[in-house]
Every structure is written in C-alpha cells, then in structure tokens.
XYZ file of C-alpha atoms in Angstrom:
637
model
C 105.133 -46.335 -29.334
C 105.387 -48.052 -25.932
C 103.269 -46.590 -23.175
C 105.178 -45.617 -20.223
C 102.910 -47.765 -17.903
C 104.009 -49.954 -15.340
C 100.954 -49.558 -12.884
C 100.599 -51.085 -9.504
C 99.521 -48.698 -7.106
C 96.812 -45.835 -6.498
C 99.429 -43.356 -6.794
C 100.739 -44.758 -9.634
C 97.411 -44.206 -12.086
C 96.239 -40.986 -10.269
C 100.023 -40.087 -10.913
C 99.693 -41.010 -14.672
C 96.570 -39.228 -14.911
C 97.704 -36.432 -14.169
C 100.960 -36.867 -16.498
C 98.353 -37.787 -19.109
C 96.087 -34.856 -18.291
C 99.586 -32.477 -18.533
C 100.536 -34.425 -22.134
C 96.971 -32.278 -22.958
C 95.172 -35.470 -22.938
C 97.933 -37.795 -25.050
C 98.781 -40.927 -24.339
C 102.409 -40.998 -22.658
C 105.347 -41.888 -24.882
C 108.814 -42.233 -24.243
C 109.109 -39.267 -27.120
C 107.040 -37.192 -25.158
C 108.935 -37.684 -21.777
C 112.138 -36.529 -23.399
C 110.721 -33.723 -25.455
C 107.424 -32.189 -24.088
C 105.519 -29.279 -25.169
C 105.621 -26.048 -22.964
C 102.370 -25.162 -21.655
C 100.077 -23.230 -18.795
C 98.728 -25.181 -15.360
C 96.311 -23.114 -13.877
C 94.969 -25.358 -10.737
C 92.117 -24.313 -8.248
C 93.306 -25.086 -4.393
C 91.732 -28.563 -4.725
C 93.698 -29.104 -7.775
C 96.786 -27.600 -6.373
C 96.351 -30.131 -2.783
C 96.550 -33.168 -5.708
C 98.906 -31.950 -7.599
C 101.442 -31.330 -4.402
C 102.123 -34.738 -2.826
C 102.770 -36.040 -6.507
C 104.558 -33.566 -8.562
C 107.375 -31.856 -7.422
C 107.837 -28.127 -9.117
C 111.181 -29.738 -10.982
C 109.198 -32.220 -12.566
C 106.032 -30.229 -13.400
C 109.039 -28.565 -15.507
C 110.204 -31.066 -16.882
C 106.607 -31.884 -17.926
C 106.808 -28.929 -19.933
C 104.585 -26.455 -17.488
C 106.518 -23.369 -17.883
C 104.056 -21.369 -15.754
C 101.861 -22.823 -12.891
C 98.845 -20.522 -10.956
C 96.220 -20.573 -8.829
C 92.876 -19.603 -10.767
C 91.752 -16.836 -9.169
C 94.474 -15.061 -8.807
C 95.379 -12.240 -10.862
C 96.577 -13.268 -14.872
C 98.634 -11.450 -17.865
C 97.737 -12.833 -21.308
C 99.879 -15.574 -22.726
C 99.561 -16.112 -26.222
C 100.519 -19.378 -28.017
C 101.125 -21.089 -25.071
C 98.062 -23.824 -24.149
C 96.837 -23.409 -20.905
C 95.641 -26.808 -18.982
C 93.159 -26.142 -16.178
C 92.513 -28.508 -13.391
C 89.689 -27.530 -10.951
C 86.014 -28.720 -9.397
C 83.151 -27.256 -11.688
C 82.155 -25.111 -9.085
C 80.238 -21.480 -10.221
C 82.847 -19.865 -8.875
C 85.437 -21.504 -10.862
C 83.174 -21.505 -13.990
C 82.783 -17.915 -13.597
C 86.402 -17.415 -13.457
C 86.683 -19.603 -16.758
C 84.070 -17.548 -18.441
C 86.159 -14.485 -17.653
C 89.722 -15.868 -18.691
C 87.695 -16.740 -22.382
C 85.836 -13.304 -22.439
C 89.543 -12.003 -22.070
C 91.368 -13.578 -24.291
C 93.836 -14.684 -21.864
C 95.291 -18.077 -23.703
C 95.290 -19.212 -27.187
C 94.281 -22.640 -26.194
C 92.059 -23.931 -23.454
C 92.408 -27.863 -21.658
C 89.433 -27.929 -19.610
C 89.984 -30.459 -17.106
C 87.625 -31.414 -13.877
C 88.438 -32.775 -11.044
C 84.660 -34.385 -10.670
C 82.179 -34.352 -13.691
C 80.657 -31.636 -14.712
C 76.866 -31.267 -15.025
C 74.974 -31.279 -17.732
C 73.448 -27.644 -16.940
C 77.033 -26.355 -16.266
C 78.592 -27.290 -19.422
C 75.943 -25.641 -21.542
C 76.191 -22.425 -19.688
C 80.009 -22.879 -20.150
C 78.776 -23.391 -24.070
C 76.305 -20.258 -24.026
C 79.370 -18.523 -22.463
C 81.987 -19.432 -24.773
C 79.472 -18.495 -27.692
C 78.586 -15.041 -26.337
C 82.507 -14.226 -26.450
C 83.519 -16.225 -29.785
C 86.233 -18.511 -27.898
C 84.411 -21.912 -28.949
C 86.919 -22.719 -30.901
C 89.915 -21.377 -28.424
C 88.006 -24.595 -26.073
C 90.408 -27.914 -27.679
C 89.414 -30.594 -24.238
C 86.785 -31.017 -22.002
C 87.471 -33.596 -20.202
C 86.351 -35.221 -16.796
C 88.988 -36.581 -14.935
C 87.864 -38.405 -11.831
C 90.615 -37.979 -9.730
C 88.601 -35.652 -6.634
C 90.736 -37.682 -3.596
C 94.577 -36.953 -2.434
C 96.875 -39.544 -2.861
C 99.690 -38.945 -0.013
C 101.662 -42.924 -0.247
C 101.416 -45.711 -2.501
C 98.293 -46.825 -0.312
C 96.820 -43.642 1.802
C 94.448 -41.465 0.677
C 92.405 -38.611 1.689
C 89.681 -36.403 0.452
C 90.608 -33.222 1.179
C 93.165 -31.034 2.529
C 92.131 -27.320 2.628
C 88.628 -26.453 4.452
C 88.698 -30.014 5.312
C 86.344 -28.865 7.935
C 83.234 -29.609 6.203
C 84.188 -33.321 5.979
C 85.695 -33.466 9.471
C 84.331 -35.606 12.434
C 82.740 -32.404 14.046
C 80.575 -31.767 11.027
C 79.828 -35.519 10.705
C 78.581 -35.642 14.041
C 77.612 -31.825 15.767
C 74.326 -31.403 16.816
C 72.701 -28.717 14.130
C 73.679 -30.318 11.398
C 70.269 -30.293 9.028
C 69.266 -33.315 6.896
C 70.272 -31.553 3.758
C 74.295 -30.221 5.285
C 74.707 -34.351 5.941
C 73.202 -35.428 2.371
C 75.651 -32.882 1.262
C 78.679 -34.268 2.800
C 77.417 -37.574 2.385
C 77.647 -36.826 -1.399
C 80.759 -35.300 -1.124
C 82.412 -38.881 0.164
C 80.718 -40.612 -2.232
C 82.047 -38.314 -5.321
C 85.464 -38.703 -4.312
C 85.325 -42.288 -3.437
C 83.521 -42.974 -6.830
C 86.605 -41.562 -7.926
C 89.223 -43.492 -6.684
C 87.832 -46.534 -7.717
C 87.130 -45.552 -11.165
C 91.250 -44.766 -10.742
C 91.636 -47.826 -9.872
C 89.662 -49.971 -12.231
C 87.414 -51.856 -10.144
C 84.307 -52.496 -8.901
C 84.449 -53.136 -4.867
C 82.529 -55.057 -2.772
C 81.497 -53.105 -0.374
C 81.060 -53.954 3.882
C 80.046 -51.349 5.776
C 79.451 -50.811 9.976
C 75.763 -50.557 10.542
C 73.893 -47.365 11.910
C 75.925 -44.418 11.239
C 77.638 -42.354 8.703
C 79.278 -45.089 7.059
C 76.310 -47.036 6.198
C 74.675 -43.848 4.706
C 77.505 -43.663 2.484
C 77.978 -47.227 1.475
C 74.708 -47.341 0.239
C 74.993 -43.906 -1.475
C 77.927 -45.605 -3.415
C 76.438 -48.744 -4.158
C 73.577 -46.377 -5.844
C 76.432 -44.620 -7.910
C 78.163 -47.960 -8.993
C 75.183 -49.722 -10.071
C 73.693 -46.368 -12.127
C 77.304 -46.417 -14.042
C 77.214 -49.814 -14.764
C 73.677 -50.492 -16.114
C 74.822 -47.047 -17.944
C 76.139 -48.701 -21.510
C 77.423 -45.201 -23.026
C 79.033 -43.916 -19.859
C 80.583 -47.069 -18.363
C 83.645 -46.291 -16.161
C 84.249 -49.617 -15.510
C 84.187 -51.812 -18.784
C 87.091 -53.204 -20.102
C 89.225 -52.115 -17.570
C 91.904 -54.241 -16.392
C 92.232 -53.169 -12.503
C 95.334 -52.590 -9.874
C 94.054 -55.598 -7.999
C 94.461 -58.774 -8.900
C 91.949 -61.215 -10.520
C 89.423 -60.460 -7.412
C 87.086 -57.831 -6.492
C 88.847 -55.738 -3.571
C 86.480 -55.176 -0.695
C 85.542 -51.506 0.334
C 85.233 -51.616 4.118
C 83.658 -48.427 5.498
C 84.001 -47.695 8.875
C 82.813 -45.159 11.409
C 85.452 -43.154 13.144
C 83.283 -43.794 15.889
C 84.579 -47.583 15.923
C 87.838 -46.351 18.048
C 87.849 -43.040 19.371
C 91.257 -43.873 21.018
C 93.721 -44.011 18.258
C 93.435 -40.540 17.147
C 94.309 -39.129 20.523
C 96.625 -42.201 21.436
C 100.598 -40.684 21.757
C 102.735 -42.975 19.375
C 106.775 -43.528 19.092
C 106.611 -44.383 15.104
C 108.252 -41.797 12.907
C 105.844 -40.727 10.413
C 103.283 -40.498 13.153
C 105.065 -38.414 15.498
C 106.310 -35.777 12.587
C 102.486 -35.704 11.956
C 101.904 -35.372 15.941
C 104.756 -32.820 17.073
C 105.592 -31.375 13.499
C 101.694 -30.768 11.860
C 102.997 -33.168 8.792
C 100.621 -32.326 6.094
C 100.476 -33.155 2.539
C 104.150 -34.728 3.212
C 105.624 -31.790 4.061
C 106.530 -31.061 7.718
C 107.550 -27.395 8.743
C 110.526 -27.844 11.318
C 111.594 -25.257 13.898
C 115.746 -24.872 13.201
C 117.036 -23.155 16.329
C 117.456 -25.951 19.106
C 117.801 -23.504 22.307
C 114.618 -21.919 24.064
C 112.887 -19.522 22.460
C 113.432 -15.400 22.493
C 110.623 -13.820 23.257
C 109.489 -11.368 20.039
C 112.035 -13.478 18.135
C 110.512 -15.532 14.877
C 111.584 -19.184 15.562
C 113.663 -20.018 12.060
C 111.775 -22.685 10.437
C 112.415 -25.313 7.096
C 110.182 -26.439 4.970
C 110.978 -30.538 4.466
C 109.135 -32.527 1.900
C 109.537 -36.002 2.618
C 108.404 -38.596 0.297
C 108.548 -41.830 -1.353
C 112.038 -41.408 -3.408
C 113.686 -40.788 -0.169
C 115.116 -44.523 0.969
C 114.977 -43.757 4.320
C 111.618 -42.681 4.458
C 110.257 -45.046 2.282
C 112.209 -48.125 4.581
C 111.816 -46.315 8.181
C 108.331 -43.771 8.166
C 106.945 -46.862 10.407
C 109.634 -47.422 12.553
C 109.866 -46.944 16.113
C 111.450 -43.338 16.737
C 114.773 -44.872 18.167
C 115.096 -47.377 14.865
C 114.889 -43.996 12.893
C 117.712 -42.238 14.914
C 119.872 -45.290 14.621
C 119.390 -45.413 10.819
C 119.752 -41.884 10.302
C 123.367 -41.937 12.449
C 124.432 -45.282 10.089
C 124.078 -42.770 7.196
C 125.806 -40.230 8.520
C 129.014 -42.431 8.996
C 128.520 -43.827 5.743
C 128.943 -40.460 4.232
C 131.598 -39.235 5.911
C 133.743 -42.740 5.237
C 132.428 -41.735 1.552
C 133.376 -38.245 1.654
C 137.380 -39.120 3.357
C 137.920 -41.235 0.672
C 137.195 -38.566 -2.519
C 139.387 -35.708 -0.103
C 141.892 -38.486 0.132
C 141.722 -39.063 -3.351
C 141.985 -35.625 -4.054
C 145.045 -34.714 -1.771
C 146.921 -37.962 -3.357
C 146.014 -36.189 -6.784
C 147.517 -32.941 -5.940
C 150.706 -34.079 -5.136
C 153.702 -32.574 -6.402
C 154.071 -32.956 -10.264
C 157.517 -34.286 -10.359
C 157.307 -36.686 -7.477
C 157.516 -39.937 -8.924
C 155.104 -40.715 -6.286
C 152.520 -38.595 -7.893
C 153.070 -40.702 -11.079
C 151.935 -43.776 -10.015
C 149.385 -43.005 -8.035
C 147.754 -40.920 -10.979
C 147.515 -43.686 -13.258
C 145.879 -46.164 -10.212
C 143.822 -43.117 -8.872
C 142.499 -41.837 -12.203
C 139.800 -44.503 -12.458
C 138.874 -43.920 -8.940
C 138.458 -40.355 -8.923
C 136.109 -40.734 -12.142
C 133.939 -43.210 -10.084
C 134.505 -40.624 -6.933
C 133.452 -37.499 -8.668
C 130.153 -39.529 -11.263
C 129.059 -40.539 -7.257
C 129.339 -36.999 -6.326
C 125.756 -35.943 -7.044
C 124.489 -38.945 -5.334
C 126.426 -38.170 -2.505
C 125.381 -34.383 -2.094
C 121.518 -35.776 -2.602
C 122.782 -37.960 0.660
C 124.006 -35.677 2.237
C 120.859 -33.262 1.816
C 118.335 -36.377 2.795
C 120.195 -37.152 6.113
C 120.429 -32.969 6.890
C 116.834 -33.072 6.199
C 116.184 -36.065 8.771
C 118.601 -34.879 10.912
C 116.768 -31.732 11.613
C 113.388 -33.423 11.590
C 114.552 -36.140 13.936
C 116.193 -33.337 16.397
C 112.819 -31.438 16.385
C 111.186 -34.828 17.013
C 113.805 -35.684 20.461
C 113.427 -31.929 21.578
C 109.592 -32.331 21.600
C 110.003 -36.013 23.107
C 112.092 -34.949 26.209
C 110.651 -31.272 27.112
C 106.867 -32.903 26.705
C 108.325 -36.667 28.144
C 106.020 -37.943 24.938
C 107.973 -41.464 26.079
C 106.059 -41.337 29.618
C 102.581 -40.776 27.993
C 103.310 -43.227 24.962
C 104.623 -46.125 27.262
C 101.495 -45.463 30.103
C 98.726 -45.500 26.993
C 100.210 -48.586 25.367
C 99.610 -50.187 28.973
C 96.158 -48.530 29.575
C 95.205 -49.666 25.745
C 96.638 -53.456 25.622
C 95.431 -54.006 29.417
C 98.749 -55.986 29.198
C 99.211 -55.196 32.635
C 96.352 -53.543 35.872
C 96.800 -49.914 35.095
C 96.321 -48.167 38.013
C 94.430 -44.840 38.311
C 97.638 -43.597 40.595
C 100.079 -43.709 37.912
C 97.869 -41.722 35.332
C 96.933 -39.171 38.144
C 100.610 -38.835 38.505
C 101.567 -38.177 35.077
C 98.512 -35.460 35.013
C 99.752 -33.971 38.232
C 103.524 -33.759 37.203
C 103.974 -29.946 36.243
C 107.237 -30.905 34.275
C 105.028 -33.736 32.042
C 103.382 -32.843 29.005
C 101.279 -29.917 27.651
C 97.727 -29.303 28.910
C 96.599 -31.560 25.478
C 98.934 -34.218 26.097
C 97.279 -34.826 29.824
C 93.507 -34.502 28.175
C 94.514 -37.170 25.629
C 95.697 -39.285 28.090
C 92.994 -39.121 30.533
C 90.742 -39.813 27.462
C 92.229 -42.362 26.741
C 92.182 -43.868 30.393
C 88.363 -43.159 30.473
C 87.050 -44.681 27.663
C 89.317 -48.333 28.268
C 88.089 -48.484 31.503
C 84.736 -49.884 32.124
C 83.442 -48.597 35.096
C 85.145 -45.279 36.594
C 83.578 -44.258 40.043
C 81.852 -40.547 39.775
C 84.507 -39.347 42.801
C 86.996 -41.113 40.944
C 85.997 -39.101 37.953
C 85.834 -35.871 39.859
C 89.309 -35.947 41.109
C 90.887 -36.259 37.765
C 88.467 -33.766 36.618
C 89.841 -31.284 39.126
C 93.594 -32.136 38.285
C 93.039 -31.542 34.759
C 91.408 -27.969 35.346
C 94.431 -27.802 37.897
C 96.346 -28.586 34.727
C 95.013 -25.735 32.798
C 93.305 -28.565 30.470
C 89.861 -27.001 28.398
C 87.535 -29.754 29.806
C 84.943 -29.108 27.001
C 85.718 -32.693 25.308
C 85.025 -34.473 28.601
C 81.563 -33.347 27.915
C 81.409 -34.850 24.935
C 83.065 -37.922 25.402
C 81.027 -38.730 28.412
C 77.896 -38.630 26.650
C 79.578 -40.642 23.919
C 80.483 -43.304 26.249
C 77.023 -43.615 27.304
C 75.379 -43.922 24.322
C 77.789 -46.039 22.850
C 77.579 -48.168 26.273
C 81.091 -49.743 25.119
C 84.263 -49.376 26.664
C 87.636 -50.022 24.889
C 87.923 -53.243 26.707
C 89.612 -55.897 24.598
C 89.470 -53.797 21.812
C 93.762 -53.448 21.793
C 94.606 -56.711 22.652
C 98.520 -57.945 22.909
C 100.050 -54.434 22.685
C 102.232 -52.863 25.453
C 106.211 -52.127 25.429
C 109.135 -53.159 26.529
C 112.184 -51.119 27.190
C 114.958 -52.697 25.796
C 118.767 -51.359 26.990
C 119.584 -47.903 26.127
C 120.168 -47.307 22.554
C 123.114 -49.261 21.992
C 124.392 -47.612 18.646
C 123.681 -44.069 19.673
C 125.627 -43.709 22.833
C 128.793 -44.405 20.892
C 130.343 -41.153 20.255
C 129.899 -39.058 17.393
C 125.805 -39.367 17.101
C 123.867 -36.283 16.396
C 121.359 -37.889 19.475
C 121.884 -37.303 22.832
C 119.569 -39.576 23.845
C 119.433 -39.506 27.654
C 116.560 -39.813 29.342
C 114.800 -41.061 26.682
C 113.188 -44.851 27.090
C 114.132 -47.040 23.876
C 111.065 -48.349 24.110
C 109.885 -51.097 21.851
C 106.613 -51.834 20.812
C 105.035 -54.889 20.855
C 103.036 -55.689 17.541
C 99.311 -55.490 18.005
C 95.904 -55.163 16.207
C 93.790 -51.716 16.900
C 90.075 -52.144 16.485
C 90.269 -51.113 12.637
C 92.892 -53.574 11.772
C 90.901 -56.303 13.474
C 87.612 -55.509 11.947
C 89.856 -56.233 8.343
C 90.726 -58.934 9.184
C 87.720 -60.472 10.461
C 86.331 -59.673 6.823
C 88.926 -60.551 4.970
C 88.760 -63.876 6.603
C 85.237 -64.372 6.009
C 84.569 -65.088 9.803
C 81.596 -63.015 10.768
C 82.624 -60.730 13.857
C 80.043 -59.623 16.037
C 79.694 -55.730 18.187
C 81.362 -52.774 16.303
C 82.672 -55.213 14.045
C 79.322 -56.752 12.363
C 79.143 -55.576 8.451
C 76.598 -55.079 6.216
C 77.318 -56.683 2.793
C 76.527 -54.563 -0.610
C 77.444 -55.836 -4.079
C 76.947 -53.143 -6.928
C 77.301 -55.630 -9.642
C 74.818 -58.317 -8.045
C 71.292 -57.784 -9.531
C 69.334 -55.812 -7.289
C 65.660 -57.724 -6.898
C 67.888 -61.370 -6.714
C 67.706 -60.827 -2.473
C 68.891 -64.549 -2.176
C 71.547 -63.828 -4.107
C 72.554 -61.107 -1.332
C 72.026 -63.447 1.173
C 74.408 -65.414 -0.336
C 76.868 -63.387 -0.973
C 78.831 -63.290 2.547
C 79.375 -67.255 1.717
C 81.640 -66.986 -1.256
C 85.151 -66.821 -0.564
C 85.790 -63.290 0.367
C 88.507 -60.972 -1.714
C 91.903 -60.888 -0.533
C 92.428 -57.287 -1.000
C 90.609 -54.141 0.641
C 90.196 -50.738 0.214
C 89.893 -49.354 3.802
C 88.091 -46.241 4.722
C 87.300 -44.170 7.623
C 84.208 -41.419 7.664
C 85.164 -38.844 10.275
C 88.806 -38.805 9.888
C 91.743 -41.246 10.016
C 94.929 -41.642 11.531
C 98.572 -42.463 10.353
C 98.405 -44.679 13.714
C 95.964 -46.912 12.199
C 97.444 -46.582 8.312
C 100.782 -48.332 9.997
C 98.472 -50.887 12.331
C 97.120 -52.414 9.016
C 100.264 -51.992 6.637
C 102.067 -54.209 9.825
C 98.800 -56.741 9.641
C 99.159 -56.471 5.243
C 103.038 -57.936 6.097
C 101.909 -60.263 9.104
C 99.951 -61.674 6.253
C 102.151 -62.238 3.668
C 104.729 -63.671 5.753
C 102.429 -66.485 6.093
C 101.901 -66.707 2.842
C 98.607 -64.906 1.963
C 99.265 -61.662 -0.239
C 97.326 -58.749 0.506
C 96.868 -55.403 -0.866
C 95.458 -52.887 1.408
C 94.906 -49.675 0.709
C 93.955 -47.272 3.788
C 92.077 -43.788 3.443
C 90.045 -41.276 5.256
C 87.812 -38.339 4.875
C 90.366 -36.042 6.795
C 93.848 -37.206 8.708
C 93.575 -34.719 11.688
C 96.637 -34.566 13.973
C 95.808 -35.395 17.877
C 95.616 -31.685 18.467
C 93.677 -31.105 15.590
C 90.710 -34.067 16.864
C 90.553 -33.083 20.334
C 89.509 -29.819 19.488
C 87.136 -31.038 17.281
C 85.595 -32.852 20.480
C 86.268 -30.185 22.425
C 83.584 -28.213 19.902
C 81.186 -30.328 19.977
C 81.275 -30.552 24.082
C 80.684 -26.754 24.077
C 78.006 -26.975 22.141
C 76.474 -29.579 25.029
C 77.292 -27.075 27.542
C-alpha cells in the first residue's frame, strides 16, 4: 500500500508523526485515511500546545479520536476503546499513568512521549504496571521526538504554556544558579535534538560566541555526536532528510544580537495581529464591538484560527497592513459578483411555469445552477475566511488609528535604517503627544531611539526620562537597558541598513466606495526591503564570508571526528550549505521570521535556492518583552 508521504517541510513530518502516532503507531495508508479506527487522545498541556497549530478538532475526528482530554483531568472508564497518550515523562505525568492502569480506565494503552523516557522511569512504569496486572493492557511505548511547536511550514518554537522558564528574563536575570541555566540549557537542547531528528539531518552547527547560544551549541554537538557513535540507537542512519543533498546549517544566535526588533512597531499583517491582537498558537482573540467601550460591560470577543489552508493568509501574513486591506476588499467584491449571479440564477429559475420564457431559460440555466449550487460550499468557506479577516483587519485599523501605530512605525523605520538624521525633537514629540500611543508604545520607541544612537548626552537622557514618567511609562527597563548598552558597548549603528518608508498616495483601491476600510488618516506607508541584524548574520554564513562583531561564528561539526582539530580548522573552507535552520535563545520575533523569509526569496530570485527555517525558544509579543526587561531592571533597582 502506498504511503501517504509527500514530505517537504518541518510541519509536514512533525504533522505525519503525529498522524502516524494517532494510526497507534501504523504506517499511513490510503485505507486507513478513509476508514480509521476510533480511539482515546489523552494529551498533557505540552502535548495539547503541539497538537493545536496542526490538527484541527474536525480532523482529529476524522482521524478516528472520538474523545480527546487533558491528563489530569478527571476520567470515566472506557472500555474497548484504545487510548493514545501523548505527554513529557514527567513524575507527575507518570504518576497519573500509574493511576489510569491501577484503575482500569482503558482496555488498551499507546504510550507515547514527547522526549525519551529514562531508563529509571520506564522500569518504575514496569514495576508499576506489574504491581496492578495491566502489563499486558501496555500495547506501545514509544518515543516520539517531537518536544518543539511547529506554528508555519518554517517557524518553530519550544514552548507555549509556562514559557517563562525559557524566556529571555530567565536566560539572563541575575539569580539564576549554575544548575537553573544547565537546566534550561538542556531543555533547548532536548527540543532542538528533536526537530532535527524530525527532520532527518545532521546540522552543521555556527553559533555567536560568549553567551547562551554557545552553551547550547556545544551542548548539542555533545548530543549529536553520542547518537551517532551510538550503533543501536541511531536517529540519524538511513534517513533520507527534508533538505536537499547538503547538510543544513544550525545558526544559533543570542537574542542579545538585536534587542531592537522585538520592541520595533511593524505594519506587516501577521506581525501586527501578534502585536495588537496577542496572536498565539495561530489563533488571535478579536474584540467584535467597534464603538468605545461600556464601562462593566464584557467587550464581545471571537476566537479566529488562522492558518496555512486559508489563501489569503498563506499569500498576505507578510504583507504590509494596507496590501492586506486591499486584498481582503478584492474578495469581498468577488463574492458578492459570485453570490448576484446564483440569486440571479435562482430568480430566472423561479419564473412562472407556463411562461415560455421560463422554458428556455431552464434548459440553458440547468447546467449553471448545478455548477452554482456544487460552488456553494466553497463560496460559504469564502465568505467565512473574508468575515474572519474582516473582523481581524478592523480590530487591526481601530488599534492603528486610536494608538497612531503608523506615526511610531514610520519614526522607528527612520531611527533604525538611519536613512535619514533623526532628530531627538521629533521622537520627544511623539512621547509628549497625549493623543499618541499607549505608555508601552512611547517606552518602545524611546528604546529603540537609545540603543541606535551612539552617544546620547546625560541631560539629553534626562529630559526624555522625565517625559516618559510624564507619560505614565514604568521606567524599570531603562535600567536595564542602560546597563546593557554599556556592557555590550555597541550601538545599533549600521546594524538596519537600507530600511525606511515611503508613503505612497492614499490607498487607491480603498477609497472607492463600498470598502469595509475607512482608511483616513492612516499613512499607506510602504516599506522599503531591508536586512535586520539576524538576517544579515545568515547571510554572511551562508555565503561563507567570515563577518566580524556580533556576527563572528564559532564552527561545530557533530559528524567530524572529534581529536582531527585540523580537520575543524578546516571546516569553515568548504563550501558552506545552502540551507539553515535559524534559531534564537531568548525569544524570537515574527519581525525577524518575515526579514529572512523576504532574504530566502531575494535569494532565489537570483537564482540560489534556499530553505530557511526560523525558530525560537519563546515568540513574546512587544508587550510581552518589555516587561520582561522591565523585570529584570527592578531587580537592578
């Protein structure tokens, strides 16, 4: 029987795995996809954060899961039914596991981890199982690799819920004891261990020197090398990988490359849903009323789930906001010319029965009312797609105008590309204007200001200090980031070269009448393509050319023999791989996913084809990372 793999993509295999973990550990067939056997899913919260961006709850049905539920929660018995689990081998969960078998709960038990169980574990889960006679209830034990979160095609993160412990404060907070950072440390390692054993491949792994990142590459170079020189337990042999015939490279970087980006106010859609909308796990939760809000009153919200399958997500989640509105309004009118025809269609149908009229028109209409009414659940789908982005896009424009995001985007694009003198007046302004931005949105930007410019005066610094307190800002991350700045004795400068905007003439397609967007007031501001620091460290290694500062690399090769040091030496001089795995330690940004899938397409329109896949530790929102600074400038204080 023909496997049901056509494979190109991260998502794609963890995606499969999981299919292949729900067919109980059976290879996929096309028999199974049509008829599949009815079973249990009982997922801990890591499991359930994988699970979510993948598998919708229609198709976990369709997978046969009849019944899916959180582990610790409470359980009736279901007999005859097998019950797949899909957690971390934690005690807790072990316990749990213990308890369901002690009980009797299932007739049939999947055991599936999320990381590998220990040796030590899975003979107490033996004695266990022994003690209350279900050994032979146990069918699959199975390890499945798969600890990361796969959100596109290429973006990953580790973790979702109590992301904290991975997060840039705990990274980089004062207190943090040599055994909490071997602990996270591990925790990166483990899941990146685990995408790559997805994946197929061995990397070859660059890392930035002196921080977090390097601890981490050589962590994984350990846990790559043990594997392979491991003959029984080899994840990697035999394996044909997602990339091509090369290695990919692993670059690890340091959040602390760019501490701009996160904080930086951006005009692209997915970013700004993830900005003004908390987008998490590709769901964004939108506020549905559109005047002010009653005091005491809940605000009406809707859940919207927005992912790949949807064609204007998939085309537009990196387009400039205005693109998005434009595209969205083309849809609209696409539906409604659509939608006239089938009611004119219908109303010629309904004509009277003896008009001779009627006649004619049935036999030439017939066909095209079939066609009309087979494209009728395509068209409600439509319909429910552009609601959907409608609603999202309105929550978007309501946030852009009553915060003036457009201001604060336009003036940090200038500050950032040093395409034109900033001046210190026209950021003071924008802090100083009561009808601009919230009390974050003014911290970001002075932020911003501060660390891309070299030398700031101390009165110079005072008086902006005093208009952001004037502000109401929490000034607690200035602490912070002023140390930072020394230590790192680096300003931005140069580091966004060739960005900036222009504002082209109001949005040409929306001010016709009948759009959803009133869009006055708002700039259509275009952006003009540049490289953020991340994008140009890639590049730089992808190219072989050896960059120098934040972007000099350490080279690790987990499949070179480890006493051969000339060989190591060496290695930066063979032709380097064209495709990367990208990761940041301390937290990425969808800002800097977009930067490098724009640099992946700059590429292969002259001609070199590139696969690059981004991920990060955490993806905090801007809110989200300034009060992670803001933490760790208390704990200065």
């Amino acid at each position: 029987m023909a496997r049901i793999d056509t494979m190109t993509t991260l998502r794609d295999r963890q995606l499969n795995a999981l299919k292949q973990m729900l067919n109980l550990n059976q290879t996929l067939t096309k028999a199974v996809a049509n008829e599949p056997s009815w079973k249990v899913l009982i997922y801990d919260r890591v499991g359930q954060d994988i699970i979510s961006p993948l598998i919708s709850i229609k198709e976990l049905r369709e997978l046969g899961v009849t019944l899916h539920v959180q582990l610790h929660s409470d359980r009736d018995s279901i007999p005859e039914v097998p019950a797949v689990y899909f957690c971390t081998p934690t005690e807790e969960n072990l316990g749990r596991i213990c308890q369901d078998l002690d009980n009797g709960l299932y007739d049939q038990y999947h055991l599936n981890f999320i990381s590998p169980i220990t040796r030590q574990k899975l003979e107490d889960l033996a004695a266990s199982s022994i003690q209350s006679n279900s050994v032979m209830s146990i069918h699959k034990i199975f390890d499945q690799y798969l600890n990361f979160i796969c959100l596109e095609d290429d973006l990953f993160i580790m973790k979702h819920q109590q992301s904290d412990s991975l997060s840039y404060y705990a990274i980089n907070k004062g207190d943090t004891k040599d055994t909490e950072m071997e602990a996270i440390m591990d925790e990166i390692v483990e899941s990146l261990f685990s995408v790559f054993v997805t994946l197929g491949n061995v990397p070859i792994i660059r890392c930035s020197k002196g921080n977090a990142a390097e601890m981490v590459a050589k962590k994984l170079d350990k846990k790559l090398r043990e594997n392979l020189w491991d003959a029984r337990n080899n994840l990697f042999h035999g394996q044909t990988g997602t990339f091509s015939f090369t290695r990919p490279m692993l670059i690890l970087l340091d959040r602390n490359i760019d501490m701009a980006t996160p904080l930086h106010h951006t005009w692209t859609y997915q970013a700004l849903a993830h900005d003004v909308l908390d987008l998490s796990l590709n769901r964004a939760v939108v506020p549905e009323s559109t005047g002010p809000a009653i005091p005491g009153q809940k605000t009406k919200t809707r859940t919207c789930d927005l992912d790949s399958k949807d064609p204007l997500w998939s085309e537009h989640k990196g387009s400039p906001f205005p693109t998005v509105a434009e595209a969205i309004q083309e849809d609209l009118d696409k539906y409604r010319s659509s939608e006239a025809e089938v009611k004119k269609l219908k109303s010629s149908m309904g004509l009277d029965a003896d008009s001779d009229l009627a006649l004619s028109l049935v036999s030439d209409n017939t066909q095209r009312l079939t066609s009309a009414v087979n494209s009728l659940p395509q068209l409600m789908e439509k319909k429910r797609l552009i609601d959907m982005h409608t609603t999202i896009a309105t929550a978007i424009l309501n946030a852009i105008k009553s915060r003036r995001l457009d201001s604060f985007f336009e003036l940090e694009e200038k500050i950032m590309s040093k395409s034109s003198g900033v001046e210190s007046k026209a950021v003071m302004d924008l802090i100083s204007d009561t009808s601009a931005g919230t009390a974050e949105d003014k911290m970001r930007l002075f932020i911003i200001y501060y660390l891309c410019t070299s030398q700031l005066p101390d009165e110079e610094y005072k008086k902006f200090e005093s208009a952001l307190v004037a502000a109401d800002c929490d000034i607690k991350p200035l602490v912070y980031m002023k140390r930072w700045k020394s230590f790192t004795k680096m300003s931005s400068q140069g580091q966004y070269e060739g960005g900036g905007t222009k504002t082209v003439s109001m949005f040409s397609k929306l001010v016709s009448q009948g759009s959803s967007f009133v869009m006055e007031g708002v700039k259509n501001l275009v952006v003009k393509k540049h490289k953020l620091p991340v994008s140009r460290c890639v590049e730089a290694a992808l190219s072989g050319a050896e960059a120098g500062g934040e972007c000099e690399l350490a080279w690790l090769d987990p499949r070179a023999a480890r006493t051969d040091a000339s060989v190591r030496a060496r290695a930066p001089k063979h032709p380097p791989p064209s495709d990367a795995v990208v990761f940041l330690v301390g937290g990425g940004s969808y800002i800097e996913y977009h930067n490098l899938m724009d640099f992946a397409k700059q590429q292969a329109t002259s001609g070199i084809a590139r696969k690059i896949i981004y991920g990060a530790t955490t993806l905090p929102h801007a809110g989200q990372f300034l009060k992670q600074l803001s933490l760790l400038g208390e704990e200065m204080q």
